[in-house]
PDB file of N, CA and C in Angstrom:
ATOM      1  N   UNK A 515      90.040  88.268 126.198  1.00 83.00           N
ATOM      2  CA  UNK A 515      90.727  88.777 125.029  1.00 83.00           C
ATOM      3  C   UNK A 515      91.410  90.069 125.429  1.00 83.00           C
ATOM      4  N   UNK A 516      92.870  89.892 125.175  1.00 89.00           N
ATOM      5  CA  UNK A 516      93.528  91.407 125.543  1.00 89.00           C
ATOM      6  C   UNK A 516      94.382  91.634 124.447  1.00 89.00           C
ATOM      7  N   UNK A 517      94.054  93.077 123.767  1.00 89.00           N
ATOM      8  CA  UNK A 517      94.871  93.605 122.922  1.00 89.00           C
ATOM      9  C   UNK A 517      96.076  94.739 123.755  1.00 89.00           C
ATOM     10  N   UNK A 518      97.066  94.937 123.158  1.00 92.00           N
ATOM     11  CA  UNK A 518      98.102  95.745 123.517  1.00 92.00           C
ATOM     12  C   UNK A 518      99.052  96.339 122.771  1.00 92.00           C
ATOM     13  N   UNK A 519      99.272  97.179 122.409  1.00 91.00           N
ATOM     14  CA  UNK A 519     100.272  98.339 121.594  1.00 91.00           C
ATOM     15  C   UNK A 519      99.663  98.908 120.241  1.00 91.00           C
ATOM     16  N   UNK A 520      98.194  98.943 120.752  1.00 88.00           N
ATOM     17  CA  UNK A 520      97.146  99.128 119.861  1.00 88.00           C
ATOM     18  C   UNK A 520      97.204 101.006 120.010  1.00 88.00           C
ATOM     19  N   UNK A 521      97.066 101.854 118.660  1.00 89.00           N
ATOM     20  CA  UNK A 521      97.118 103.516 118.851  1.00 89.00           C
ATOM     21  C   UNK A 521      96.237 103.840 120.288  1.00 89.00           C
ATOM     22  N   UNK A 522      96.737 104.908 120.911  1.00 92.00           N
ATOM     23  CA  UNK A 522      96.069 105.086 122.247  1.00 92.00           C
ATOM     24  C   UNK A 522      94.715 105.928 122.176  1.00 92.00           C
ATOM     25  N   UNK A 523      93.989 105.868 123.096  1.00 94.00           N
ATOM     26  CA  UNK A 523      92.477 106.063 123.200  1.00 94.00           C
ATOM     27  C   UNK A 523      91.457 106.548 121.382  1.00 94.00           C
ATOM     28  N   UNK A 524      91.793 105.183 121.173  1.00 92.00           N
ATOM     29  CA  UNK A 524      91.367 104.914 119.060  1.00 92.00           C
ATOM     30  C   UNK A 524      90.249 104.034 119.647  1.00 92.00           C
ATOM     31  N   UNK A 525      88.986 104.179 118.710  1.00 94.00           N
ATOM     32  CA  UNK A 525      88.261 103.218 118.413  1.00 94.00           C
ATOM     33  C   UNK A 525      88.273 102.470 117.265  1.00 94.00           C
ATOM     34  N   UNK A 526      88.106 101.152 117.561  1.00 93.00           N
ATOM     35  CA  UNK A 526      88.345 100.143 116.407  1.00 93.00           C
ATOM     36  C   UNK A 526      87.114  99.264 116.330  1.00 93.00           C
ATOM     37  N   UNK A 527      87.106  98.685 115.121  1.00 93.00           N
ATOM     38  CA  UNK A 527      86.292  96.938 115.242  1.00 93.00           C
ATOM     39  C   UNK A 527      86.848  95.875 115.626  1.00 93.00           C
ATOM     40  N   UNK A 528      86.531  95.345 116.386  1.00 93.00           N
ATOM     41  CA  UNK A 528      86.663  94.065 116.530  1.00 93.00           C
ATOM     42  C   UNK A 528      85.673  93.013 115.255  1.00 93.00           C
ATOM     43  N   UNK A 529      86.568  92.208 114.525  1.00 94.00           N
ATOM     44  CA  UNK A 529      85.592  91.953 113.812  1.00 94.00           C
ATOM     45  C   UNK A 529      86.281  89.970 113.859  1.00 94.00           C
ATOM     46  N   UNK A 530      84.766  89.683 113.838  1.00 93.00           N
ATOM     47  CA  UNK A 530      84.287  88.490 114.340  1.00 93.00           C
ATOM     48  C   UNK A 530      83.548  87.633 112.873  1.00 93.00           C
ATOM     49  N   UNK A 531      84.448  86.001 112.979  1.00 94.00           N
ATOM     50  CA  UNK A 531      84.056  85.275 111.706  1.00 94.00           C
ATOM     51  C   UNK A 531      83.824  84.216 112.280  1.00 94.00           C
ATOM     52  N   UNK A 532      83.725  83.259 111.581  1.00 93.00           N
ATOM     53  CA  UNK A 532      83.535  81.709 111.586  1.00 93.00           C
ATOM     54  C   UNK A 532      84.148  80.876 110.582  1.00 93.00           C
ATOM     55  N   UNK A 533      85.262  81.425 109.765  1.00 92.00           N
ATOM     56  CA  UNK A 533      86.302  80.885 109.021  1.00 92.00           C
ATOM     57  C   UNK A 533      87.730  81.595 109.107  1.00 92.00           C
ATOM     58  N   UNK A 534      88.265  81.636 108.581  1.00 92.00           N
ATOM     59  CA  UNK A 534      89.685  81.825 108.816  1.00 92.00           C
ATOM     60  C   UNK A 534      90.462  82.266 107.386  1.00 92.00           C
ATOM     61  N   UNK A 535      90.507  82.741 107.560  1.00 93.00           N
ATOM     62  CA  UNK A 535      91.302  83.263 105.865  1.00 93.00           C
ATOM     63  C   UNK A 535      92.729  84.173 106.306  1.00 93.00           C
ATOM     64  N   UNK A 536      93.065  84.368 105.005  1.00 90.00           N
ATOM     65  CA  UNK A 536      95.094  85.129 105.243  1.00 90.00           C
ATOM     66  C   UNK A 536      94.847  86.285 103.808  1.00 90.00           C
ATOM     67  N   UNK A 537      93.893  86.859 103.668  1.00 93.00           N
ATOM     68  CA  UNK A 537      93.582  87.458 102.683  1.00 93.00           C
ATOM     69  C   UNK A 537      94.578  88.945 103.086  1.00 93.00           C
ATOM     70  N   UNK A 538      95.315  89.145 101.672  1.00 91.00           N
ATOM     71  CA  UNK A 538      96.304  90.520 101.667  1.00 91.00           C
ATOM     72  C   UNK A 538      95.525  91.586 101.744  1.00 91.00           C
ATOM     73  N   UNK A 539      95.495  92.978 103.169  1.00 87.00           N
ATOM     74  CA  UNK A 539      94.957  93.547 102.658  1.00 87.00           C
ATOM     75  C   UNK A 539      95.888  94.848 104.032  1.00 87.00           C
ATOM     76  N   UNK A 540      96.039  96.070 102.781  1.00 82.00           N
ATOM     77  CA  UNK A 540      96.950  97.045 103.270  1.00 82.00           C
ATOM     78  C   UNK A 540      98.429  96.570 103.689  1.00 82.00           C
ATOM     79  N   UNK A 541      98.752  95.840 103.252  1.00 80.00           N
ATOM     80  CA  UNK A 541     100.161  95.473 103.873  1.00 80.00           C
ATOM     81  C   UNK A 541     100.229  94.360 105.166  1.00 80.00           C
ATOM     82  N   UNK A 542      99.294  94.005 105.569  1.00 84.00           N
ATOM     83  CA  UNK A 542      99.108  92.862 106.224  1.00 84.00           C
ATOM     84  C   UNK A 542      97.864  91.956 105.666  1.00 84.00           C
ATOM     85  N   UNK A 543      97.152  91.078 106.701  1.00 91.00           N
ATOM     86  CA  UNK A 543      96.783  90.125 106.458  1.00 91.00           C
ATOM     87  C   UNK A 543      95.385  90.366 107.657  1.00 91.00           C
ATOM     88  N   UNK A 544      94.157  90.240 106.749  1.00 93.00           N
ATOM     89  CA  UNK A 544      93.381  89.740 107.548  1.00 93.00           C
ATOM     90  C   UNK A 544      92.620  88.787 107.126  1.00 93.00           C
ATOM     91  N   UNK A 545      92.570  88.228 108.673  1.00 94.00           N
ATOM     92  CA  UNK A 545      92.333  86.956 108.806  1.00 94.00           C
ATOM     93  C   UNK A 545      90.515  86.483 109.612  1.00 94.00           C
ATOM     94  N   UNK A 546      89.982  86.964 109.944  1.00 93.00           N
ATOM     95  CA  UNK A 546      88.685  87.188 110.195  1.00 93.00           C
ATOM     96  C   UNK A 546      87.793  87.513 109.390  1.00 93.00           C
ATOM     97  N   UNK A 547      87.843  86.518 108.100  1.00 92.00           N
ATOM     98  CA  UNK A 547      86.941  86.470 106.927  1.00 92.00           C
ATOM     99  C   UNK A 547      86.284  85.682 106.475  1.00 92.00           C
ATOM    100  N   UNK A 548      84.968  85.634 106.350  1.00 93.00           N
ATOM    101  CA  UNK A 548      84.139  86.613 105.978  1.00 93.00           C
ATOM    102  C   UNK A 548      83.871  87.283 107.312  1.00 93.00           C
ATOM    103  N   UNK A 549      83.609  88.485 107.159  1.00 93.00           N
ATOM    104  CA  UNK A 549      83.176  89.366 108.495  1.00 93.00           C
ATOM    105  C   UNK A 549      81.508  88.998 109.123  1.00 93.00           C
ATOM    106  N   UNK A 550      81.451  88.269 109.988  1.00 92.00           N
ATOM    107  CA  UNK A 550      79.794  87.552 111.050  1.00 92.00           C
ATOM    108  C   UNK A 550      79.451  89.159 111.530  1.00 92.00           C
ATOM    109  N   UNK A 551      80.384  89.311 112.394  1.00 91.00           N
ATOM    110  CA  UNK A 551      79.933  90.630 113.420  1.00 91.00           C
ATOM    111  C   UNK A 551      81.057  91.526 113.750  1.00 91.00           C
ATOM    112  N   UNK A 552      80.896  93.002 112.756  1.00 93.00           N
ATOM    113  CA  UNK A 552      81.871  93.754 113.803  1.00 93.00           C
ATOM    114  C   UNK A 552      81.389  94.895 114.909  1.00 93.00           C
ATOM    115  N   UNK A 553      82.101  94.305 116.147  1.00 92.00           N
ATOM    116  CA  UNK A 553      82.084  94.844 117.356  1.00 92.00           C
ATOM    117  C   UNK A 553      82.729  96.298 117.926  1.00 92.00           C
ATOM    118  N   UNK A 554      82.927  97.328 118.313  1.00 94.00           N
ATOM    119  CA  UNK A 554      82.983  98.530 118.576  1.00 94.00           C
ATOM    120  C   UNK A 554      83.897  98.164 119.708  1.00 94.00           C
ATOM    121  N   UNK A 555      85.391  98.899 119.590  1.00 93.00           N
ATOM    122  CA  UNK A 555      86.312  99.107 120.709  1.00 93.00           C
ATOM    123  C   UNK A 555      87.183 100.028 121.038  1.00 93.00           C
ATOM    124  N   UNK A 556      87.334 100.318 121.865  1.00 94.00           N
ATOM    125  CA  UNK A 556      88.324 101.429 122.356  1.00 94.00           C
ATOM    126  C   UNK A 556      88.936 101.470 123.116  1.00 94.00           C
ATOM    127  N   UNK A 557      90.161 101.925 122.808  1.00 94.00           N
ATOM    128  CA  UNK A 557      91.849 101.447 123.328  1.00 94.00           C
ATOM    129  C   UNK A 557      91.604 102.639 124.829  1.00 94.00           C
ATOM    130  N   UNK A 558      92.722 102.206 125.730  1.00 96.00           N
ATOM    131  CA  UNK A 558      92.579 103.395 126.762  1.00 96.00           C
ATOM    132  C   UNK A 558      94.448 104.078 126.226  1.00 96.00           C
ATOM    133  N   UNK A 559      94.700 104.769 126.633  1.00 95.00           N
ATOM    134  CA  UNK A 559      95.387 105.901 126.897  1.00 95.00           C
ATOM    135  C   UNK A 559      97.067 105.438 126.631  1.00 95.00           C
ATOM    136  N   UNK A 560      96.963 103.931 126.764  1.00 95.00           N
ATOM    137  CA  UNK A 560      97.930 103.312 126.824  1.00 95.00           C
ATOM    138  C   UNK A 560      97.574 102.517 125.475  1.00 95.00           C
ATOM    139  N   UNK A 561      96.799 102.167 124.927  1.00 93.00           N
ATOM    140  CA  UNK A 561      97.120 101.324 123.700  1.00 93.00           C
ATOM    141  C   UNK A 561      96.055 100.300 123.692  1.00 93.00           C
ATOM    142  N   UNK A 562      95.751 100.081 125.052  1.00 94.00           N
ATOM    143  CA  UNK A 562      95.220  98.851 125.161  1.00 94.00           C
ATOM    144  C   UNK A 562      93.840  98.383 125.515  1.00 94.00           C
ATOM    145  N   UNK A 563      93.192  97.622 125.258  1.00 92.00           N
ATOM    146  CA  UNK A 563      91.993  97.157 125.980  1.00 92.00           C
ATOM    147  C   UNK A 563      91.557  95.501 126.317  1.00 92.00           C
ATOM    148  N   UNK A 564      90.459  95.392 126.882  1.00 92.00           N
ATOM    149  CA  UNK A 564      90.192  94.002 127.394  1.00 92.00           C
ATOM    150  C   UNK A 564      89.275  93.297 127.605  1.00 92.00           C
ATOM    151  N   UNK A 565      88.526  92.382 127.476  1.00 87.00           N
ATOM    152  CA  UNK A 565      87.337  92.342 126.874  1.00 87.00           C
ATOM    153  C   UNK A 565      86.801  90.764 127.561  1.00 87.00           C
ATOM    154  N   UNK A 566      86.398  90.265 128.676  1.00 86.00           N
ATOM    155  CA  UNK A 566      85.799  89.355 129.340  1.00 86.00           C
ATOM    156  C   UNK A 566      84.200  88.804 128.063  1.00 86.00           C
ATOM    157  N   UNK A 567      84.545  87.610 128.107  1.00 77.00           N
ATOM    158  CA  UNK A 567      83.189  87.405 127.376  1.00 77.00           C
ATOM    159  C   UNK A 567      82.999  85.905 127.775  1.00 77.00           C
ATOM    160  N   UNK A 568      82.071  85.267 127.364  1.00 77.00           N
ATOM    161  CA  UNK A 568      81.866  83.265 127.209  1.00 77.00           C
ATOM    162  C   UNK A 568      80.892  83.192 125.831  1.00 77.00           C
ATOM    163  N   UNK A 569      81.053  82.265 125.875  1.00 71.00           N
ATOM    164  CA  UNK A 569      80.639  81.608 124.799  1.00 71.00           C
ATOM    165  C   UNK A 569      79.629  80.645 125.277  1.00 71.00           C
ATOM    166  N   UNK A 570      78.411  80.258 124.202  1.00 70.00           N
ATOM    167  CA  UNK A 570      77.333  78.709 124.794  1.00 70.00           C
ATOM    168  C   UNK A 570      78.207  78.159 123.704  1.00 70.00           C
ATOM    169  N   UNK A 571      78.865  77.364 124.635  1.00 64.00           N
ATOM    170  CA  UNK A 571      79.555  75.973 123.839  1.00 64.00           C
ATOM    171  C   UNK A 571      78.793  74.835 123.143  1.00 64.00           C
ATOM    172  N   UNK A 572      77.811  74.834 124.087  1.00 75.00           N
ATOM    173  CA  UNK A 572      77.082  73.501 123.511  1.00 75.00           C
ATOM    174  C   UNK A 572      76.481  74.255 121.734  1.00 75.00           C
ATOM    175  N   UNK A 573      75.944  75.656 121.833  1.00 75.00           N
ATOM    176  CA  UNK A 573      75.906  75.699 120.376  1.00 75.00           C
ATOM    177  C   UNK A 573      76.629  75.693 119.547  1.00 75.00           C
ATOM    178  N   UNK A 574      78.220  75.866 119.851  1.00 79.00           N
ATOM    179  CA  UNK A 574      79.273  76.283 118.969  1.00 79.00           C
ATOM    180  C   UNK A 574      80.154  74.870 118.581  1.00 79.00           C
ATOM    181  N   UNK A 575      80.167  73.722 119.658  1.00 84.00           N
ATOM    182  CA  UNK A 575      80.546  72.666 119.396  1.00 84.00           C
ATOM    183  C   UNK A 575      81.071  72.590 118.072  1.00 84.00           C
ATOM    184  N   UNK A 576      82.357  72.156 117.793  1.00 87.00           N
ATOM    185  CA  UNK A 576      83.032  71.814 116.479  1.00 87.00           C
ATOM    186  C   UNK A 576      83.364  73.253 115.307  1.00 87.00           C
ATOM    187  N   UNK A 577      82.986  74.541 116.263  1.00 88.00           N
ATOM    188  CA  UNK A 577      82.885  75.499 115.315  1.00 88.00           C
ATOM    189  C   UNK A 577      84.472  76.211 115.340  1.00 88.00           C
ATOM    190  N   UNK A 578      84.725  77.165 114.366  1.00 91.00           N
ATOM    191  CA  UNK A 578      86.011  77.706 114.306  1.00 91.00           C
ATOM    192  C   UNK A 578      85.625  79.393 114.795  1.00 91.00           C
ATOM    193  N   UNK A 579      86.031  79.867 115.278  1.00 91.00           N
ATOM    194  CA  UNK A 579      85.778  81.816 115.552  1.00 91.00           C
ATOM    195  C   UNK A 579      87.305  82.242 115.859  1.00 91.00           C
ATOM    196  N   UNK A 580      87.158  83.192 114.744  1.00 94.00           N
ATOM    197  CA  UNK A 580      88.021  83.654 114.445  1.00 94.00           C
ATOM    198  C   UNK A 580      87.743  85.216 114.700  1.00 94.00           C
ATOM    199  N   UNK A 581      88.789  86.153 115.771  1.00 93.00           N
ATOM    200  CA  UNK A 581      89.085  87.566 116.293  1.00 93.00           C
ATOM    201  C   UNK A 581      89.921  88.419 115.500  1.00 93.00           C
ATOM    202  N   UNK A 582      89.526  89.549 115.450  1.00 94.00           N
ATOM    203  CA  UNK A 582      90.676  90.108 114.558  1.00 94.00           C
ATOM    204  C   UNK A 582      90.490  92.064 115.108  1.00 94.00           C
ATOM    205  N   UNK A 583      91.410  92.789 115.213  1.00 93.00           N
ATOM    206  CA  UNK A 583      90.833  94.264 115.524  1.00 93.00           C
ATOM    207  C   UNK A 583      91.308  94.850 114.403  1.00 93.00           C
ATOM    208  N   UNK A 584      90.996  96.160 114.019  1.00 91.00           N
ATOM    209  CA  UNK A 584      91.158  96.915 112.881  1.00 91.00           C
ATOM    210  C   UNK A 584      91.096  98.480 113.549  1.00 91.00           C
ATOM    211  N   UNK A 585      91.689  98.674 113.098  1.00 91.00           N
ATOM    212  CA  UNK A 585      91.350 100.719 113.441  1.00 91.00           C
ATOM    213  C   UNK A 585      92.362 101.112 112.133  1.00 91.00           C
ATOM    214  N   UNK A 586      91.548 102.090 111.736  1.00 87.00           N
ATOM    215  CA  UNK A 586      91.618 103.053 110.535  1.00 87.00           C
ATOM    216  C   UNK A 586      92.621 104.288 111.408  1.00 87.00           C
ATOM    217  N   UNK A 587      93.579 104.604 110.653  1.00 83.00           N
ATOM    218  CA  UNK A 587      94.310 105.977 110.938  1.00 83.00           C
ATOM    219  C   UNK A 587      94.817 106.781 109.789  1.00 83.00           C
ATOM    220  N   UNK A 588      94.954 107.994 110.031  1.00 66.00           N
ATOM    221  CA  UNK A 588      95.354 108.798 109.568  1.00 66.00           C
ATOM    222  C   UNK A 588      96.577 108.987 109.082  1.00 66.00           C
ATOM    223  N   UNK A 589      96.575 109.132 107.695  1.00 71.00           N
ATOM    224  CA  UNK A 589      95.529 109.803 106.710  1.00 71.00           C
ATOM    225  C   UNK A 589      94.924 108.583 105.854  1.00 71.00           C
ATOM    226  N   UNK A 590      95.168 107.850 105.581  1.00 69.00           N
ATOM    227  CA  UNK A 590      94.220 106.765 104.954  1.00 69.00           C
ATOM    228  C   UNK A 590      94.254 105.627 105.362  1.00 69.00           C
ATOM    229  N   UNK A 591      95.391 104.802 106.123  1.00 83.00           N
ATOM    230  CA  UNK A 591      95.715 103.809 106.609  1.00 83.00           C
ATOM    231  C   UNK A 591      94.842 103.227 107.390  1.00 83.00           C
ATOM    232  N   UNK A 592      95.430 101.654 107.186  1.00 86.00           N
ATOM    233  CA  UNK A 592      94.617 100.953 108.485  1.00 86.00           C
ATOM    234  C   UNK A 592      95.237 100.082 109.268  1.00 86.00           C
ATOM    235  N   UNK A 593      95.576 100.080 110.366  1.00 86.00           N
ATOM    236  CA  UNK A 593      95.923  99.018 111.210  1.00 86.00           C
ATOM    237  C   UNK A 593      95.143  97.588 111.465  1.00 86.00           C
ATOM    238  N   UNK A 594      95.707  96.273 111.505  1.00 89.00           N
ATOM    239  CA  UNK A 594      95.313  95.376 111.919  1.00 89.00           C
ATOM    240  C   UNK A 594      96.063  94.563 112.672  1.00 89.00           C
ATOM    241  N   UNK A 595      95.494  93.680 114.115  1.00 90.00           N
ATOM    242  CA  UNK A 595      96.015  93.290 115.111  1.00 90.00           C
ATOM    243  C   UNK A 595      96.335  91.841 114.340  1.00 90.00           C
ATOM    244  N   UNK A 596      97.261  90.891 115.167  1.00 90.00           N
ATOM    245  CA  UNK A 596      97.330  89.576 114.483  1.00 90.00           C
ATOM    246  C   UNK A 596      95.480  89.120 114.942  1.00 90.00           C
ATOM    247  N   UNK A 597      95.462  87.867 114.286  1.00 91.00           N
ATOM    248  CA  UNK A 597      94.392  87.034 114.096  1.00 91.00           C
ATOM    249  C   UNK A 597      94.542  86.375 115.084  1.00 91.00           C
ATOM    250  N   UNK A 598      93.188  85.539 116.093  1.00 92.00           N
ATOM    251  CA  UNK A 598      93.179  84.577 117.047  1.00 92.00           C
ATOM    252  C   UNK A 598      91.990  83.189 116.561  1.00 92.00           C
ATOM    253  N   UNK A 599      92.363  82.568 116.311  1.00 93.00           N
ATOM    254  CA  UNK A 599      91.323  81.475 115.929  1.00 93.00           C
ATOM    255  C   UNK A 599      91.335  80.563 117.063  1.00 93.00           C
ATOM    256  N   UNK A 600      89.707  80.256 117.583  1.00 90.00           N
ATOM    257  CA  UNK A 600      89.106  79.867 118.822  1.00 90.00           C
ATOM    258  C   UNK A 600      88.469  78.267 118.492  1.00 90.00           C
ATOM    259  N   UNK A 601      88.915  77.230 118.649  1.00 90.00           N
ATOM    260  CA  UNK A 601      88.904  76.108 117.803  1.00 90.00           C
ATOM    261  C   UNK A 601      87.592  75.164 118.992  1.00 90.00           C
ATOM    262  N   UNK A 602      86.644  75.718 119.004  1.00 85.00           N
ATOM    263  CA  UNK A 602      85.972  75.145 120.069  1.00 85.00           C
ATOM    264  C   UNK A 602      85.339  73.544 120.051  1.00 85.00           C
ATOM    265  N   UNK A 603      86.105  73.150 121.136  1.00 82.00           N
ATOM    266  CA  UNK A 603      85.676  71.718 120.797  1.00 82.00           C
ATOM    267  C   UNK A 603      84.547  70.791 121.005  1.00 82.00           C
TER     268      UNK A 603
END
């Protein structure tokens, strides 16, 4: 998983579902809803970060996971990355 042109050295969530939704929220759309697990990330200097992981397939078989990042900025705003839905077969 690689994000890019994300605010530079920001920490964000990565936040992690098992459905998929297009729900309006701040002027975009997130799509990693209902929220399973959010994960802790931080951009380097350039915007960006990168994130090696696997999955046990055999438990996830037929499941949907859905990625999404978020970081809050200043002064009230929030950024959100597009959505990635992981259609594991």
């Amino acid at each position: 998983l690689q994000l890019s042109g994300g605010p530079s050295a920001t920490a964000g969530l990565m936040l992690v579902a098992l459905a998929e939704a297009a729900l309006p929220f701040k002027g975009g759309k997130l799509y990693a809803a209902p929220v399973l697990l959010p994960l802790s990330v931080t951009t380097n200097g350039s915007g960006a970060f990168a994130l090696a992981a696997s999955m046990p397939v055999a438990t996830l078989t037929g499941t949907v996971v859905v990625l999404q990042v978020g970081f809050a900025l200043a002064p009230s705003g929030v950024a959100l990355s597009n959505g990635l839905r992981i259609d594991v077969p």
